[in-house]
XYZ file of C-alpha atoms in Angstrom:
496
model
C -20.764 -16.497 -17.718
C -23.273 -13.962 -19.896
C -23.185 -12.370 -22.984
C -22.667 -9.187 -23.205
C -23.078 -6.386 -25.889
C -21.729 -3.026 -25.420
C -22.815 -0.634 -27.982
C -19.819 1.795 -28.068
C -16.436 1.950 -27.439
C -16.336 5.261 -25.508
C -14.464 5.735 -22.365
C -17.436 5.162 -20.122
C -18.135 1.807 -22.162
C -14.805 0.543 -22.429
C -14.693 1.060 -18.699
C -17.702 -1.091 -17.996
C -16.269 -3.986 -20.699
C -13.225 -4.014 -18.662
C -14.841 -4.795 -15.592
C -17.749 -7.057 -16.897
C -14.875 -9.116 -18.610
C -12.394 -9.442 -15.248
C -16.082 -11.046 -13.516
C -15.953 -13.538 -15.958
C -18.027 -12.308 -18.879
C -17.848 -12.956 -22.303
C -17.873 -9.417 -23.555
C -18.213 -7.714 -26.985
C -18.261 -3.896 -28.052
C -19.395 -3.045 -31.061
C -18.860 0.247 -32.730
C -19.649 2.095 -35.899
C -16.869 4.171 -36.368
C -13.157 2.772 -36.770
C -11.447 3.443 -33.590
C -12.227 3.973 -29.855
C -12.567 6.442 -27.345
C -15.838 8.299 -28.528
C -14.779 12.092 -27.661
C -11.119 11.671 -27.038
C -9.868 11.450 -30.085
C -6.278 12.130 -31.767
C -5.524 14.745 -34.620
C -1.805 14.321 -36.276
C -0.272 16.326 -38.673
C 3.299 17.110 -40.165
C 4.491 15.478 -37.063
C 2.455 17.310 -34.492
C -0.165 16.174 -32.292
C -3.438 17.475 -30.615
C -6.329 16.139 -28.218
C -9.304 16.696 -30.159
C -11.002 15.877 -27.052
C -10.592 17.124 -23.203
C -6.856 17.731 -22.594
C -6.432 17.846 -19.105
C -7.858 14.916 -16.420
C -9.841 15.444 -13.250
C -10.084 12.912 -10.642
C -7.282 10.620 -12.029
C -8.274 8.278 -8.937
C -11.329 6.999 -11.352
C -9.144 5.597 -13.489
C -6.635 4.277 -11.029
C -9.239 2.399 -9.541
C -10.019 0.734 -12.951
C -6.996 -0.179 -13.563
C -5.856 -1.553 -9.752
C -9.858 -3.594 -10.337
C -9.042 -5.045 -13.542
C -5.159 -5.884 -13.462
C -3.828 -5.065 -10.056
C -1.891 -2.540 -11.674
C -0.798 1.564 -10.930
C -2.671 3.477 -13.338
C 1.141 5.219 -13.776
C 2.540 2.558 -15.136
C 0.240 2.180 -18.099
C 0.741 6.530 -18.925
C 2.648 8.849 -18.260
C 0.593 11.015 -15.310
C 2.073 14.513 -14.684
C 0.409 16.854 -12.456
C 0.056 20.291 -13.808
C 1.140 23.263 -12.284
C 0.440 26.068 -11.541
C -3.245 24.149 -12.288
C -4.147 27.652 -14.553
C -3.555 31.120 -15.969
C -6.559 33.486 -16.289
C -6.535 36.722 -17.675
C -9.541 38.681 -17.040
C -11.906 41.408 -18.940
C -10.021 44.369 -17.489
C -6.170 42.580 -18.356
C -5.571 41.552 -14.571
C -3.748 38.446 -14.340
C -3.466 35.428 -12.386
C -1.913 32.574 -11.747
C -3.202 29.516 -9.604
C -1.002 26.946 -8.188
C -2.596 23.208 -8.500
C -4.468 21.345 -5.805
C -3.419 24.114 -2.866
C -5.950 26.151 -1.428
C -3.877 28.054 0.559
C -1.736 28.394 -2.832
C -4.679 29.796 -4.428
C -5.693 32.381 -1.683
C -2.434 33.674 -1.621
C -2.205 34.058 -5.710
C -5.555 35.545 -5.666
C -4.716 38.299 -3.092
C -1.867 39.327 -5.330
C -3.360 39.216 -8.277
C -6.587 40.883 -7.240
C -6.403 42.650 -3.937
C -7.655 41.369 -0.377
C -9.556 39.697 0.486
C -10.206 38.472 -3.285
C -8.513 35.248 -1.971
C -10.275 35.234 1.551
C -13.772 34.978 -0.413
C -12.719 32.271 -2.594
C -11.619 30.098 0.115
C -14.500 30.410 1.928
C -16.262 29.880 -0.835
C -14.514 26.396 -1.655
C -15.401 25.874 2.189
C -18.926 26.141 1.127
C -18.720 24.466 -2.063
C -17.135 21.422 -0.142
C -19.747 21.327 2.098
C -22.137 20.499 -1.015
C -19.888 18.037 -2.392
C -19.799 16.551 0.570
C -23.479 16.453 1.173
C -23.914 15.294 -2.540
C -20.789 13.161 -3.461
C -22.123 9.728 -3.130
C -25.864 9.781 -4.547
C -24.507 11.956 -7.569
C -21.418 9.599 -8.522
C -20.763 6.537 -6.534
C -24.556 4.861 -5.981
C -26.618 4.395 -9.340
C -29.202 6.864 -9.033
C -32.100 6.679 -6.112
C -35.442 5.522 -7.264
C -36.669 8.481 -5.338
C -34.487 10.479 -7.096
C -36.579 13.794 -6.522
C -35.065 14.037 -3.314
C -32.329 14.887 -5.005
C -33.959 17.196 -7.536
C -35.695 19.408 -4.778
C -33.395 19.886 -2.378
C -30.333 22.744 -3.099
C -26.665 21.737 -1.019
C -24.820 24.677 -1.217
C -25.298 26.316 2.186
C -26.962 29.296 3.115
C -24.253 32.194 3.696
C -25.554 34.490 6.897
C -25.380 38.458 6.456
C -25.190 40.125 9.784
C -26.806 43.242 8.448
C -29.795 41.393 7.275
C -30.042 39.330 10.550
C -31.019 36.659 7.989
C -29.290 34.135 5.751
C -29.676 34.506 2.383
C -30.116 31.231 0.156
C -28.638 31.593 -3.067
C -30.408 29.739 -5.759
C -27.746 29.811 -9.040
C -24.172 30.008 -9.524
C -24.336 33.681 -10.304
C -26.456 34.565 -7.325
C -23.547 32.770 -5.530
C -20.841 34.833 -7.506
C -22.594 38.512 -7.326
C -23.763 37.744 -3.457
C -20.291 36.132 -1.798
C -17.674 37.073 -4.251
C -18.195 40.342 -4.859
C -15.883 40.983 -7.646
C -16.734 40.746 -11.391
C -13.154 38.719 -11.661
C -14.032 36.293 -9.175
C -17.475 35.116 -10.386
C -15.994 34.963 -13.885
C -13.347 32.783 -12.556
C -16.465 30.505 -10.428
C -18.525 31.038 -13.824
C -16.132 30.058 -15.768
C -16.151 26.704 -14.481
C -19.778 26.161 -15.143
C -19.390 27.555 -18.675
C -16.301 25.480 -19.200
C -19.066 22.134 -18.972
C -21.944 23.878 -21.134
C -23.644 25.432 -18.266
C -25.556 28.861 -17.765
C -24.512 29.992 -14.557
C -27.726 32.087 -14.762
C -29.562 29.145 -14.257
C -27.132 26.372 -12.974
C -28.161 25.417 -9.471
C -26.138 27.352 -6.705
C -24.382 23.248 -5.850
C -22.308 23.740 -9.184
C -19.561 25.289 -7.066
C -19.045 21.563 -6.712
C -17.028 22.057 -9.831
C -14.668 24.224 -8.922
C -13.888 22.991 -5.964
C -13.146 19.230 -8.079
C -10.426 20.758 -9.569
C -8.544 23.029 -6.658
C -9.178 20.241 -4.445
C -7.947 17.208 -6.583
C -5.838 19.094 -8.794
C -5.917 18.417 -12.851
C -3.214 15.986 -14.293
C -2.075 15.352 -18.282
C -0.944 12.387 -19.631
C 2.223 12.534 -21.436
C 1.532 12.347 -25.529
C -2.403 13.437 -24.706
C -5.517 11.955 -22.984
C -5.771 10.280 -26.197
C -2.876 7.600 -25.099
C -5.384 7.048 -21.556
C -8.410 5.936 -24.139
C -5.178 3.488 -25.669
C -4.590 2.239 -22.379
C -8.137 1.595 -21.443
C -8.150 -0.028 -24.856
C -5.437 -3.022 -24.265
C -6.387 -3.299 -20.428
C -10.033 -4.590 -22.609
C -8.146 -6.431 -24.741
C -5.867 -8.129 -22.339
C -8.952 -9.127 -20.858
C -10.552 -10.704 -23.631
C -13.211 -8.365 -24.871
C -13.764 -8.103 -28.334
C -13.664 -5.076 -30.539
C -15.802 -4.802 -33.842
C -14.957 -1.798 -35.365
C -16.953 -0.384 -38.342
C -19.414 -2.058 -36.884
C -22.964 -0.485 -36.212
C -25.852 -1.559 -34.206
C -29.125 -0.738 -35.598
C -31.577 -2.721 -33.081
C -31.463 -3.880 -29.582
C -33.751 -7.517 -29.986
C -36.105 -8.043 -27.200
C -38.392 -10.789 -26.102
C -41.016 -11.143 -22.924
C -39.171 -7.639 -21.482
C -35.849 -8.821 -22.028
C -33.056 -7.991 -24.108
C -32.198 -10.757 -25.794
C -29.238 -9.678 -28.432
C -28.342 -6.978 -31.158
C -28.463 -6.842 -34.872
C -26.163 -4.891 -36.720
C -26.124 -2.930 -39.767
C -25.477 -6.060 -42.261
C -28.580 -7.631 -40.914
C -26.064 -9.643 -38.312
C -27.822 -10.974 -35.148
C -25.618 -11.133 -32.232
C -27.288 -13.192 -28.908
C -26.456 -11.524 -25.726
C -28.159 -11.245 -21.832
C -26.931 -7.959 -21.302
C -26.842 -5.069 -23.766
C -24.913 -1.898 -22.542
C -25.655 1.224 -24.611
C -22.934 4.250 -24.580
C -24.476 6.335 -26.829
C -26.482 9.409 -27.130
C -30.339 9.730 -26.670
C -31.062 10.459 -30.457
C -28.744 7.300 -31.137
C -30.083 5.094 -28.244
C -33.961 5.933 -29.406
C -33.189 4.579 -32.501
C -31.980 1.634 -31.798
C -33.794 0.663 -28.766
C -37.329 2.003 -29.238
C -39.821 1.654 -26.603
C -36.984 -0.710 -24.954
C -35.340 2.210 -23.519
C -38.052 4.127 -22.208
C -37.760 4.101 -18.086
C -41.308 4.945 -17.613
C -43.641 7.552 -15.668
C -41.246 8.920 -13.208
C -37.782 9.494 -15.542
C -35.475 12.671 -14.569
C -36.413 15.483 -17.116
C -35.200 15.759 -20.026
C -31.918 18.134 -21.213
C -32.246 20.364 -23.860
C -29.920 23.290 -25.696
C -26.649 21.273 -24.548
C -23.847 23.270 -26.086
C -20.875 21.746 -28.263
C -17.470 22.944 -28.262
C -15.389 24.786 -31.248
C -11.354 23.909 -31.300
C -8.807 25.255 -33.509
C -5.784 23.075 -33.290
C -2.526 25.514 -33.869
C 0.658 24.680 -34.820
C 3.683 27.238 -34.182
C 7.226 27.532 -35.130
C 9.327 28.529 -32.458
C 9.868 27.111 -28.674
C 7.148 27.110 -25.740
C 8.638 30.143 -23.680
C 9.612 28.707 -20.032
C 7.145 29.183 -17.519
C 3.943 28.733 -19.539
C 1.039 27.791 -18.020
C -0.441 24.609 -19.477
C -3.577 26.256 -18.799
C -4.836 30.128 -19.787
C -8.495 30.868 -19.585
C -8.913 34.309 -21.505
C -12.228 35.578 -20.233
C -15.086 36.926 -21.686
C -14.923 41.031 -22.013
C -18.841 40.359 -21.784
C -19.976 38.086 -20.197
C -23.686 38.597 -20.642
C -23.120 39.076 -24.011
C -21.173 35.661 -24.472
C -23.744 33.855 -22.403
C -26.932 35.597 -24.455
C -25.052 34.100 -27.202
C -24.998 30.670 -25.741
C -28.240 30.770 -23.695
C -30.498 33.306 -25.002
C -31.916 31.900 -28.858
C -28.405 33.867 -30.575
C -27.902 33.194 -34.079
C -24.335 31.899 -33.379
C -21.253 32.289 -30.906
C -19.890 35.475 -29.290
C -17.724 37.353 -31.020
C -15.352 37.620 -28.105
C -16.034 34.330 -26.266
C -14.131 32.750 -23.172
C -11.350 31.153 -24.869
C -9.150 27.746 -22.898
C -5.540 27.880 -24.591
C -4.001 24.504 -23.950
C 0.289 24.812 -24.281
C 1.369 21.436 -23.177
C 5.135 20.628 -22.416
C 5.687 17.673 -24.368
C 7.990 16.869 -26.880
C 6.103 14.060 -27.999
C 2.990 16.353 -29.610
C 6.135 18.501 -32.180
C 7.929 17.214 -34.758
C 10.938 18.464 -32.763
C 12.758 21.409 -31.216
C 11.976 24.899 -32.232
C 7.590 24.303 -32.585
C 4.626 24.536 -30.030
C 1.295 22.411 -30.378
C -1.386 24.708 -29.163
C -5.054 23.845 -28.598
C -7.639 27.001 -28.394
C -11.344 26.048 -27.717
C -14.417 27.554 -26.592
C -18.296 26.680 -25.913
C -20.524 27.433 -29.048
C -24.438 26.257 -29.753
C -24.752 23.274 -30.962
C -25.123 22.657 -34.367
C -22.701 25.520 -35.159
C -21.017 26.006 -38.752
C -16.871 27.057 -37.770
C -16.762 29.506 -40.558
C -15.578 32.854 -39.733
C -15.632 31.577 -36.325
C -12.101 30.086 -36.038
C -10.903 33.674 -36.391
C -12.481 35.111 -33.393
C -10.691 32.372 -31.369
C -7.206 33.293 -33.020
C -8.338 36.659 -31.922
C -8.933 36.573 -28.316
C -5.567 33.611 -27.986
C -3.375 36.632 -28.619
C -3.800 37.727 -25.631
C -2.503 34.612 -24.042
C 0.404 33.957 -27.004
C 2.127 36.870 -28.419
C 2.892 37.083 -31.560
C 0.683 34.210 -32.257
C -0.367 35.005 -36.205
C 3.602 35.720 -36.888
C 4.504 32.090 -35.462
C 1.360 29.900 -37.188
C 2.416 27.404 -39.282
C -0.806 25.891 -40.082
C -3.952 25.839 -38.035
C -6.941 22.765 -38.208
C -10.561 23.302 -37.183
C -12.954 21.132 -35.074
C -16.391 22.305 -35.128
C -19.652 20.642 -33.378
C -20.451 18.367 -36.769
C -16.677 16.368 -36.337
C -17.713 15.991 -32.480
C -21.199 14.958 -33.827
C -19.400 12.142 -35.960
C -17.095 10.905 -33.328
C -19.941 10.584 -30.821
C -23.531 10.337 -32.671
C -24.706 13.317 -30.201
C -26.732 15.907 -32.213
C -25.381 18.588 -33.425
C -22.195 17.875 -31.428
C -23.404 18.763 -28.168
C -21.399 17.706 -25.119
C -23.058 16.415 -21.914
C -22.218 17.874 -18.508
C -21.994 16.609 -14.869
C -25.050 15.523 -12.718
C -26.065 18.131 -10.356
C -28.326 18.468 -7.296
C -31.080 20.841 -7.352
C -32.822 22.691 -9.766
C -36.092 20.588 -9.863
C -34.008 17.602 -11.460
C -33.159 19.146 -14.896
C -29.544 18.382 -14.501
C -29.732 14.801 -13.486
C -29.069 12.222 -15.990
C -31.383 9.297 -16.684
C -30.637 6.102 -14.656
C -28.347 3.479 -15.366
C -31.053 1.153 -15.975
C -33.959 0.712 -18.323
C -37.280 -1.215 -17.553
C -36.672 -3.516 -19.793
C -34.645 -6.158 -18.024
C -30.699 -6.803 -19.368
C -30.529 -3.618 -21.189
C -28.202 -0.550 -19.615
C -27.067 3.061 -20.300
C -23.173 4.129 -19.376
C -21.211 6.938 -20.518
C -21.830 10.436 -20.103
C -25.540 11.305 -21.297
C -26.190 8.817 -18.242
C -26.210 8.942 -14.582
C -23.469 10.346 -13.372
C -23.114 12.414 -16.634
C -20.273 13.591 -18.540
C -16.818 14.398 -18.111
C -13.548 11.699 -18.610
C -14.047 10.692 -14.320
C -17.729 10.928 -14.816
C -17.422 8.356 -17.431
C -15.089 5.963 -15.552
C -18.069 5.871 -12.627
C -20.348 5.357 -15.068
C -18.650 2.403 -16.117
C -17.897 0.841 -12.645
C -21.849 1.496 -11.728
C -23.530 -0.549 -14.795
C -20.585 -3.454 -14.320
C -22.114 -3.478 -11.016
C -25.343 -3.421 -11.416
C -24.736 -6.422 -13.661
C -22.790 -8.448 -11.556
C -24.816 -7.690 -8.388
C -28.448 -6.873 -9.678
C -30.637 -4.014 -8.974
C -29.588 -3.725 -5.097
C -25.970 -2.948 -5.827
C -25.368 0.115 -4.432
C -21.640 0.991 -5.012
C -19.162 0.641 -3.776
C -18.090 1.188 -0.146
């Protein structure tokens, strides 16, 4: 049995304490703020409640998997798991609408030739086609195996396939998700709708790698789910499945060194000048946070993935309206960008600050647990801003665009909370708030995430500014990969 210190008690690290503690460890997770679940956190208020993290789940068989691994036990009967549909509204620069069904292709084809015209619908299923063919080509290096040695391979090589145009008796080989938009799609709607699901993870489909198609096909092929009273009661599930199995929680709690000896972790000391023994340190934390704390100890040497810079944070205004959430309202409305260049100069180019008309989610859940009662609506806006960003005026410009997505929105506001990149920045250390995104292929290795391991021996990275990056499923692989690269050693290669 080893000792184990897990710096953090975000998903990702709760997920590997779980499983580290089921093989027989004695496990302990320290963390410096006061509760857990890094990012998903919990805002109440006058008897309403918001997500002040993600609100909807991807890939709910992550955590389904955790919980049948660590308790032989349906994920279901922990939370309340409710499959949204349809999976999105999106209303579009020029006020076209439409509607998406969840985790139906054919669904989605069908909704798109309505909305848009054919063959709007025929192009984004054979699009999907393609994009599955990356994900297919990609799935297991990127999230089920801890990342290759030779992980260049990786980096060089682009898995979205090349799309043959008779007229040019050539293929052409798109190179970025726009190319991939402008070239196949063909309609500004359409590759706002693809965009928007780079965007949506801090990503400038300008210069994400043509493979992050990968992400919307996730979501029409796996559909998105909610969890009844918020993702926030998944982190309290995680939670007591750790503390059924004996891991310890020291909240308020702050590591300030990782101890080494010979090349070896050999404990952590905390803020109090507290020395805690341990043969395995896990670190969920940011790289600003984890440099701090580990040093030189952290360092993975000469051939490390390149480093990520200019991540974007997120800006939320949490609303809270009188009156009853119409029947037949999407869960889901992405109001798009009017400009889209403009929004992502904003985000991309050096901008002083966010667009004044950004892409704006609007989150309308139907659950009676998040209002005090019958007669109100909990409503969650949010858009991608720099990091660092001051809310300010900013707030408004979100309230602006909503509108368009809740009439008579202003008239029905009761009160309204902000959540700017500094409140993210003190739930989850990361500077200036910023929020990591998925791994992808491609693009010369600038959107991999360093490896699990360090090279210094016992000390490990989980959570989402680590291989397989971020995102609430990324998180629960990153979990499962360091618990098995601890129980197994450095030839585990996932699972099978």
């Amino acid at each position: 049995m080893a000792r184990i210190a897990v710096i953090g008690a975000g998903m990702g690290a709760m997920a590997a304490a779980a499983r580290l503690a089921v093989a027989g460890h004695r496990v302990a997770v320290y963390e410096r703020n006061g509760t857990y679940g890094g990012a998903v956190g919990r805002l109440e208020r006058d008897g309403f409640a918001f997500d002040t993290g993600p609100g909807l789940l991807p890939l709910p068989a992550v955590w389904r998997d955790l919980f049948v691994k660590t308790g032989k036990e349906p994920l279901e009967d922990r939370v309340g798991l409710v499959q949204v549909d349809p999976s999105s509204a999106h209303l579009f620069a020029d006020g076209t609408r439409a509607v998406l069904p969840n985790a139906s292709r054919a669904g989605v084809v069908d909704a798109l030739d309505e909305a848009l015209g054919a063959p709007a619908g025929q192009r984004w299923g054979d699009l999907l086609v393609r994009a599955r063919e990356a994900w297919d080509r990609t799935r297991r290096p990127l999230l089920e195996e801890p990342l290759w040695p030779n992980w260049r391979v990786l980096a060089e090589r682009e898995p979205y396939p090349a799309v043959p145009h008779k007229r040019l008796l050539r293929t052409r080989r798109a190179t970025t998700l726009a190319e991939v938009g402008a070239w196949e799609l063909r309609d500004d709607r359409l590759a706002a709708l693809l965009e928007g699901h780079a965007l949506a993870h801090g990503l400038d489909p300008r210069t994400a790698p043509a493979n992050a198609a990968v992400l919307a096909y996730m979501e029409y092929a796996f559909g998105l789910w909610y969890v009844r009273g918020g993702l926030r009661e998944l982190a309290r599930a995680v939670h007591e499945r750790c503390l059924a199995r004996r891991v310890e929680f020291r909240f308020g709690c702050e590591v300030t060194r990782v101890l080494t000896d010979d090349g070896r972790v050999t404990g952590v000391e905390t803020a109090d000048g507290t020395v805690a023994e341990a043969d395995f340190v896990i670190a969920g934390v940011p790289p600003g946070v984890l440099e701090s704390v580990a040093g030189e100890a952290v360092r993975r040497g000469g051939d490390e993935v390149p480093a990520r810079s200019g991540t974007p944070s997120r800006l939320t205004v949490h609303l809270a309206l009188r009156g009853d959430r119409p029947e037949g309202t999407a869960h889901r409305t992405v109001v798009h960008a009017p400009d889209r260049a403009a929004e992502l100069d904003a985000l991309f180019g050096g901008g002083r600050g966010p667009c004044a008309a950004p892409t704006v989610t609007v989150l309308r859940p139907d659950d009676p647990e998040l209002v005090p009662g019958p007669g109100f609506e909990a409503v969650t806006l949010s858009a991608v801003v720099p990091a660092g960003t001051d809310a300010g005026g900013h707030a408004g410009s979100l309230l602006d665009v909503a509108e368009r997505a809740v009439p008579r929105l202003r008239d029905r506001l009761l009160w309204h909370e902000v959540r700017a990149p500094a409140d993210v920045a003190a739930a989850t250390g990361a500077a200036g708030g910023a929020v990591p995104a998925p791994a992808l292929a491609a693009s010369a290795g600038r959107l991999l995430h360093p490896a699990n391991g360090t090279r210094t021996r016992g000390l490990f990275t989980v959570g989402g500014w680590s291989h397989p990056g971020g995102g609430l499923p990324h998180a629960g692989m990153s979990g499962a990969l360091v618990a098995g690269l601890v129980v197994e050693g450095p030839d585990f290669r996932g699972s099978q």
